[in-house]
Coordinates of C-alpha atoms in Angstrom, one line a residue:
M1 CA -215.9 -38.1 241.4
T2 CA -219.3 -36.0 241.5
T3 CA -220.3 -33.1 239.6
S4 CA -219.8 -30.7 242.6
S5 CA -216.3 -31.9 242.9
Q6 CA -215.3 -30.7 239.6
T7 CA -216.7 -27.1 240.4
P8 CA -213.4 -24.9 241.1
G9 CA -213.4 -22.6 244.0
P10 CA -212.5 -19.0 244.3
M11 CA -209.4 -17.5 242.4
P12 CA -206.3 -16.7 244.2
P13 CA -205.5 -13.0 244.7
E14 CA -203.5 -11.4 241.8
I15 CA -199.9 -10.8 242.6
P16 CA -198.6 -7.4 241.3
A17 CA -196.0 -7.5 238.7
A18 CA -192.6 -6.9 240.1
V19 CA -191.2 -3.4 238.8
P20 CA -187.6 -3.7 238.3
S21 CA -185.6 -1.1 240.3
R22 CA -184.0 1.6 238.2
T23 CA -180.6 3.0 239.2
T24 CA -180.4 7.0 238.5
Y25 CA -177.4 8.9 238.1
D26 CA -176.7 12.7 238.6
D27 CA -175.4 14.3 235.4
P28 CA -173.0 16.7 237.0
W29 CA -172.9 18.7 233.3
Q30 CA -176.7 19.4 233.7
G31 CA -177.2 23.1 233.3
S32 CA -173.5 23.7 232.7
D33 CA -172.5 26.5 230.1
V34 CA -169.2 24.8 229.5
P35 CA -168.7 23.8 225.6
H36 CA -168.7 20.0 225.0
A37 CA -165.3 19.9 223.6
L38 CA -163.9 21.7 226.7
R39 CA -165.6 19.5 229.3
S40 CA -163.1 17.7 231.7
P41 CA -163.1 13.7 231.8
F42 CA -162.2 13.9 235.3
P43 CA -164.6 14.7 238.2
E44 CA -164.3 17.9 240.2
P45 CA -161.9 17.5 243.1
R46 CA -163.6 17.0 246.6
I47 CA -160.9 19.1 248.3
E48 CA -161.6 22.7 248.6
G49 CA -158.9 25.2 246.8
P50 CA -157.0 24.4 243.7
T51 CA -155.5 21.2 243.6
C52 CA -153.8 19.0 240.9
V53 CA -156.6 16.9 239.0
M54 CA -154.1 13.9 238.9
C55 CA -152.5 13.6 242.3
E56 CA -154.5 16.0 244.2
A57 CA -151.5 18.1 245.4
P58 CA -152.4 21.4 246.5
A59 CA -150.8 24.6 245.0
G60 CA -147.3 25.2 246.0
V61 CA -143.9 26.5 244.5
G62 CA -141.5 24.8 242.2
D63 CA -142.7 21.6 241.1
A64 CA -145.9 21.9 243.0
A65 CA -147.0 25.0 241.2
L66 CA -150.3 24.5 239.5
R67 CA -150.7 25.1 235.6
P68 CA -153.8 25.0 233.8
D69 CA -154.8 22.2 231.3
P70 CA -153.0 22.8 227.8
R71 CA -156.3 22.0 226.3
G72 CA -158.2 24.5 228.2
R73 CA -160.8 22.0 229.8
R74 CA -162.9 22.9 232.8
Y75 CA -165.0 21.4 235.4
P76 CA -168.8 21.4 235.4
S77 CA -168.6 24.5 237.8
G78 CA -166.6 26.3 235.3
A79 CA -163.2 26.1 237.2
Q80 CA -160.2 25.1 235.3
V81 CA -158.4 21.8 235.3
L82 CA -155.1 22.2 237.0
Y83 CA -152.0 20.2 236.8
C84 CA -148.7 20.1 238.9
T85 CA -145.6 20.3 237.1
P86 CA -145.0 16.6 237.2
C87 CA -148.3 15.5 236.2
L88 CA -148.8 18.3 233.5
P89 CA -149.5 16.5 230.1
P90 CA -147.8 17.7 226.9
A91 CA -149.4 20.3 224.7
P92 CA -151.3 18.8 221.7
L93 CA -148.8 20.2 219.3
V94 CA -146.1 18.7 221.2
Q95 CA -147.6 15.3 221.4
T96 CA -148.2 15.5 217.5
A97 CA -144.7 16.5 216.8
A98 CA -143.3 13.9 219.2
G99 CA -145.4 11.2 217.3
V100 CA -144.2 12.6 214.1
I101 CA -140.5 12.3 215.1
A102 CA -140.8 8.9 216.5
A103 CA -142.4 7.7 213.2
A104 CA -139.7 9.5 211.2
I105 CA -136.9 7.6 213.2
E106 CA -138.7 4.4 213.0
H107 CA -138.6 4.8 209.2
G108 CA -134.9 5.5 209.1
A109 CA -134.8 9.3 209.5
S110 CA -131.3 10.2 211.2
T111 CA -130.5 13.6 210.4
P112 CA -132.1 16.6 211.6
A113 CA -133.1 17.7 208.0
E114 CA -135.3 14.4 207.6
I115 CA -136.9 14.8 210.9
A116 CA -137.8 18.4 209.9
Q117 CA -139.0 17.4 206.6
A118 CA -141.2 15.0 208.3
E119 CA -142.6 17.7 210.4
A120 CA -143.2 19.9 207.4
D121 CA -144.9 17.2 205.6
A122 CA -147.3 16.6 208.5
G123 CA -148.1 20.3 208.6
I124 CA -146.8 21.1 212.2
I125 CA -144.0 23.6 211.2
Y126 CA -145.4 27.3 211.0
D127 CA -145.1 28.4 207.4
P128 CA -146.0 32.3 206.9
Q129 CA -146.5 31.8 203.1
R130 CA -149.0 29.0 203.4
V131 CA -150.8 30.7 206.1
E132 CA -151.2 33.6 204.1
E133 CA -152.4 31.5 201.1
I134 CA -155.0 29.6 203.3
A135 CA -156.3 33.3 204.4
A136 CA -156.4 34.5 200.8
A137 CA -158.3 31.5 199.6
A138 CA -160.8 31.8 202.3
A139 CA -161.2 35.6 201.6
E140 CA -161.8 34.7 197.9
Q141 CA -164.2 31.9 198.7
A142 CA -166.2 34.2 201.0
H143 CA -166.2 37.0 198.3
A144 CA -167.4 34.6 195.6
E145 CA -170.3 33.3 198.1
D146 CA -171.3 37.1 198.6
Q147 CA -171.2 37.8 195.0
A148 CA -173.4 34.8 194.4
E149 CA -175.8 36.0 197.1
I150 CA -175.9 39.6 195.6
A151 CA -176.6 38.2 192.0
E152 CA -179.3 35.9 193.5
R153 CA -180.9 39.1 195.3
G154 CA -180.7 41.0 192.1
R155 CA -182.6 38.4 190.2
Q156 CA -185.2 38.1 193.0
L157 CA -185.7 41.9 192.8
A158 CA -185.9 41.8 189.2
R159 CA -188.7 39.2 189.3
M160 CA -190.5 41.3 191.9
A161 CA -190.2 44.6 189.6
G162 CA -191.4 42.8 186.7
D163 CA -194.5 41.3 188.6
H164 CA -195.1 44.8 189.9
R165 CA -194.9 46.3 186.5
K166 CA -197.4 43.9 185.2
I167 CA -199.9 44.3 188.2
N168 CA -199.5 48.2 187.6
A169 CA -200.4 47.5 183.7
V170 CA -203.4 45.7 184.6
A171 CA -204.5 48.4 187.1
R172 CA -204.0 51.0 184.3
L173 CA -206.1 48.9 182.0
L174 CA -209.0 48.8 184.4
E175 CA -208.7 52.3 185.9
A176 CA -211.6 54.5 185.5
R177 CA -213.7 52.0 183.8
R178 CA -217.1 50.7 184.9
A179 CA -217.6 47.5 186.8
D180 CA -219.5 45.9 183.9
T181 CA -217.0 47.1 181.3
F182 CA -216.0 44.4 178.6
L183 CA -212.3 44.0 178.1
P184 CA -211.1 41.8 175.4
A185 CA -208.8 38.9 176.8
V186 CA -205.9 40.0 174.3
D187 CA -205.7 43.3 176.0
V188 CA -205.4 41.6 179.5
A189 CA -203.0 39.2 178.4
R190 CA -200.7 41.9 176.7
A191 CA -200.8 43.9 180.0
I192 CA -199.6 40.6 182.1
E193 CA -197.2 39.6 179.3
W194 CA -195.5 42.7 178.5
G195 CA -196.1 45.3 181.4
T196 CA -197.8 47.7 179.0
T197 CA -201.3 48.6 177.7
A198 CA -202.2 50.4 174.4
L199 CA -203.6 53.4 176.4
D200 CA -200.1 54.1 178.2
A201 CA -199.2 56.9 175.5
F202 CA -202.3 58.8 176.3
P203 CA -203.3 60.7 179.5
M204 CA -206.6 59.8 181.2
T205 CA -209.4 62.4 180.4
L206 CA -211.3 63.4 183.4
T207 CA -214.4 65.8 183.0
W208 CA -215.8 68.0 185.4
R209 CA -219.3 69.6 185.3
P210 CA -220.2 72.9 187.2
E211 CA -223.5 71.1 188.6
D212 CA -221.3 68.5 190.4
G213 CA -219.6 71.6 192.4
V214 CA -216.3 70.8 194.5
D215 CA -216.3 69.5 198.0
I216 CA -214.2 71.8 200.2
P217 CA -213.4 71.6 203.6
G218 CA -215.4 73.6 206.0
P219 CA -214.2 75.7 208.9
G220 CA -214.2 73.0 211.4
D221 CA -212.8 70.1 209.2
T222 CA -209.4 68.8 210.5
G223 CA -208.7 67.5 206.8
R224 CA -207.6 70.4 204.7
R225 CA -208.3 68.8 201.2
A226 CA -210.7 69.5 198.2
I227 CA -212.4 66.7 196.2
V228 CA -213.4 67.6 192.7
P229 CA -215.9 64.8 191.4
C230 CA -215.0 64.2 187.9
R231 CA -216.0 61.6 185.3
S232 CA -213.7 59.4 182.9
S233 CA -214.2 59.0 179.3
Y234 CA -216.2 55.6 180.2
G235 CA -218.5 57.2 182.6
Q236 CA -216.8 56.2 185.6
L237 CA -216.9 58.4 188.7
A238 CA -213.4 59.7 189.6
H239 CA -212.1 62.0 192.3
L240 CA -209.6 64.6 192.1
V241 CA -208.3 65.2 195.2
V242 CA -206.0 68.2 196.3
E243 CA -204.6 68.2 199.7
G244 CA -203.0 71.0 202.0
D245 CA -201.1 73.7 200.2
D246 CA -201.4 72.2 196.9
R247 CA -204.9 73.7 197.0
T248 CA -203.4 77.2 197.0
K249 CA -200.9 76.3 194.3
L250 CA -203.6 74.7 191.9
A251 CA -205.9 77.7 192.6
T252 CA -203.3 80.2 191.6
L253 CA -202.4 78.6 188.5
V254 CA -206.2 78.2 187.6
D255 CA -206.7 81.9 188.6
A256 CA -204.3 83.3 186.4
E257 CA -206.5 82.7 183.3
F258 CA -210.1 81.5 184.6
R259 CA -210.9 82.9 188.1
D260 CA -214.1 84.6 188.1
V261 CA -213.9 87.3 191.3
C262 CA -217.7 87.7 190.9
A263 CA -218.5 83.8 191.5
P264 CA -220.4 83.5 195.1
C265 CA -218.4 81.4 197.3
P266 CA -220.1 78.0 198.2
T267 CA -219.7 78.3 202.0
D268 CA -222.6 79.2 203.7
G269 CA -222.6 82.8 205.0
C270 CA -219.5 83.8 203.4
G271 CA -219.8 87.4 201.8
E272 CA -223.3 88.1 203.5
A273 CA -223.7 91.7 204.9
E274 CA -223.9 91.5 208.5
T275 CA -226.8 93.4 210.6
P276 CA -225.8 96.8 211.8
G277 CA -225.0 96.7 215.5
A278 CA -225.1 93.0 215.7
S279 CA -221.9 91.4 217.0
Y280 CA -221.2 87.5 217.1
P281 CA -218.2 85.4 216.9
L282 CA -216.8 84.1 213.6
P283 CA -215.5 80.5 213.0
D284 CA -211.6 80.1 213.1
G285 CA -210.3 81.4 209.9
W286 CA -213.0 84.0 209.0
A287 CA -212.6 87.6 208.6
R288 CA -214.7 90.7 208.9
L289 CA -214.1 93.3 206.2
E290 CA -215.6 96.8 205.2
I291 CA -214.4 98.4 202.2
A292 CA -214.8 102.4 202.2
G293 CA -216.7 103.8 199.2
V294 CA -218.2 100.5 198.3
D295 CA -221.9 99.9 199.6
G296 CA -222.8 96.8 201.5
G297 CA -221.1 97.6 205.0
L298 CA -219.7 95.0 207.0
R299 CA -219.4 91.5 205.6
A300 CA -217.8 88.3 206.8
Y301 CA -215.5 86.2 204.6
C302 CA -214.4 82.6 205.2
S303 CA -211.0 82.6 203.8
P304 CA -208.3 84.9 202.5
T305 CA -209.2 84.0 198.8
C306 CA -212.8 85.4 199.4
V307 CA -211.1 88.5 200.8
G308 CA -209.1 88.9 197.8
D309 CA -212.2 88.7 195.7
A310 CA -214.0 91.1 197.5
F311 CA -210.9 93.6 197.2
A312 CA -211.0 92.9 193.3
R313 CA -214.5 93.4 193.2
A314 CA -214.4 96.7 194.9
A315 CA -211.5 97.8 192.8
D316 CA -213.4 97.3 189.7
E317 CA -216.4 99.2 191.0
L318 CA -214.3 102.2 192.2
S319 CA -212.4 102.4 188.9
A320 CA -215.7 102.5 186.9
D321 CA -217.2 105.1 189.2
D322 CA -213.5 107.0 189.1
R323 CA -213.6 107.1 185.4
A324 CA -217.4 108.0 184.8
A325 CA -216.9 110.9 187.5
A326 CA -214.0 112.2 185.7
I327 CA -215.8 112.9 182.8
D328 CA -219.2 114.0 183.9
P329 CA -221.3 112.1 186.3
D330 CA -224.4 113.8 185.2
Q331 CA -224.0 112.6 181.5
Q332 CA -223.4 108.9 182.0
D333 CA -225.4 106.4 180.4
P334 CA -225.5 103.6 183.0
E335 CA -228.0 101.8 180.7
Y336 CA -225.2 100.1 178.7
L337 CA -223.0 99.2 182.0
D338 CA -223.4 96.2 184.1
A339 CA -223.1 95.8 187.7
S340 CA -219.5 95.8 187.9
G341 CA -219.0 98.8 185.4
H342 CA -217.8 96.3 182.5
D343 CA -218.9 96.1 178.9
D344 CA -217.5 94.1 176.0
V345 CA -218.6 96.9 173.5
A346 CA -216.8 100.1 173.2
R347 CA -219.2 102.9 174.0
C348 CA -219.0 106.7 174.6
V349 CA -219.2 107.2 178.2
R350 CA -221.3 110.4 177.6
C351 CA -223.9 109.5 175.0
G352 CA -223.4 105.6 174.6
C353 CA -222.8 105.5 170.9
T354 CA -220.7 102.6 169.5
E355 CA -218.7 101.7 166.5
D356 CA -221.6 100.6 164.6
A357 CA -224.2 103.1 166.0
A358 CA -222.4 106.5 165.9
C359 CA -224.0 109.8 166.4
E360 CA -226.2 111.6 164.0
G361 CA -223.8 113.4 161.6
G362 CA -220.9 111.0 162.6
C363 CA -218.2 110.9 165.2
A364 CA -214.9 109.7 166.1
W365 CA -213.1 108.6 169.0
V366 CA -211.1 111.0 170.9
L367 CA -208.3 110.4 173.1
N368 CA -208.4 112.0 176.5
A369 CA -206.5 112.1 179.9
E370 CA -209.1 109.9 181.6
Q371 CA -208.5 107.1 179.1
V372 CA -212.2 106.4 178.6
D373 CA -214.1 105.9 175.3
L374 CA -215.1 109.2 174.3
C375 CA -216.8 110.4 170.9
S376 CA -216.0 113.7 169.2
A377 CA -219.7 114.9 169.3
C378 CA -219.4 114.7 173.2
A379 CA -215.7 115.9 173.6
T380 CA -215.3 119.3 174.8
P381 CA -213.6 122.0 172.6
A382 CA -210.4 121.8 175.0
E383 CA -210.5 117.9 174.5
L384 CA -210.8 118.2 170.8
A385 CA -207.7 120.8 170.7
A386 CA -205.7 118.5 172.7
N387 CA -206.1 115.9 169.8
G388 CA -205.2 118.4 167.0
W389 CA -208.9 119.0 166.2
Q390 CA -209.5 122.5 164.8
A391 CA -212.6 124.5 164.8
V392 CA -214.3 125.2 161.4
T393 CA -216.5 128.6 160.9
E394 CA -219.2 128.0 158.6
V395 CA -219.2 130.8 155.7
P396 CA -222.7 131.9 153.9
A397 CA -223.1 130.7 150.2
G398 CA -221.8 133.4 147.8
E399 CA -219.4 135.0 150.4
E400 CA -215.8 134.7 150.4
R401 CA -213.7 133.7 153.3

């Protein structure tokens, strides 16, 4: 044997592995909606029309009449399983009763009472009282389960309410404080544990400064709310926001004590006198107003509140003019009156004397029909007589009256 004779030749071609054949079966129940417990163990008949599942006898009369399966079973198509009278199987209850009777006879039962007792022991005899007891027990069990579920929901809600109260307590503790404020750990722990803080009994104090102003909505703003910038006791900025009709309600409450009708409106152009003869459209909600008897002509106002203030200012001005004119316009002393006709010190409208600076020789206040401050030195004889004053005639010395 030479070396060349030991060299192998080319390898034979590979034979593919044999794949075993697989038998497939069509599942007649695939896609069927029939419950598994009601599926028929018999295939659907090949004969068209209703037939007996056992003998394939077509529907007829008498013994050939077809009746549905006592168990309610159906074919994959949903059609009922039918039996003719000879092939109809006994109902499950009948089968059970037959089995119980056979067993009772096998164990020596010979009388109807013994057979009936065997059926009762097997539970196949209808007992109304037992049915009622079963229904009552089921209802009681369902009620107990519902009560347990309600109790569990109550415990869950209680835990959620407790957590919410703790979160609110921490929020109240942090409210209106600066970001760099130091808080003792015991205060935070108390808020988390008890849901309360040491400040719960005290209201938050917000301070407003006139120079901060009030951000009120303009004529074109869609959001009708006023923002009052305030400061907390810790120096943190806090906004008091009043929206919608609440602005009017708050203004009414504040106006009863503190409203200043002479304060200028912060809205640009509100209360300014218009140029005579000029006409231009006003923004929505504005009004033009001219009050007879008051100088200034036609003016534009941005809101009903500003219109009301204008009427109040005019009423004060006209009232002061009327009171002064009722006495004697030529004897008024306007030096002591401000622009609105008001003065905090009672002064005679004719000479300007006061309680602390009376007329030379002395004087007293005199009641008058105009209800103005008038002294006796300036009052007319008729005004003095109306107050019960009597004129005194001076008598020369040494002469008797």
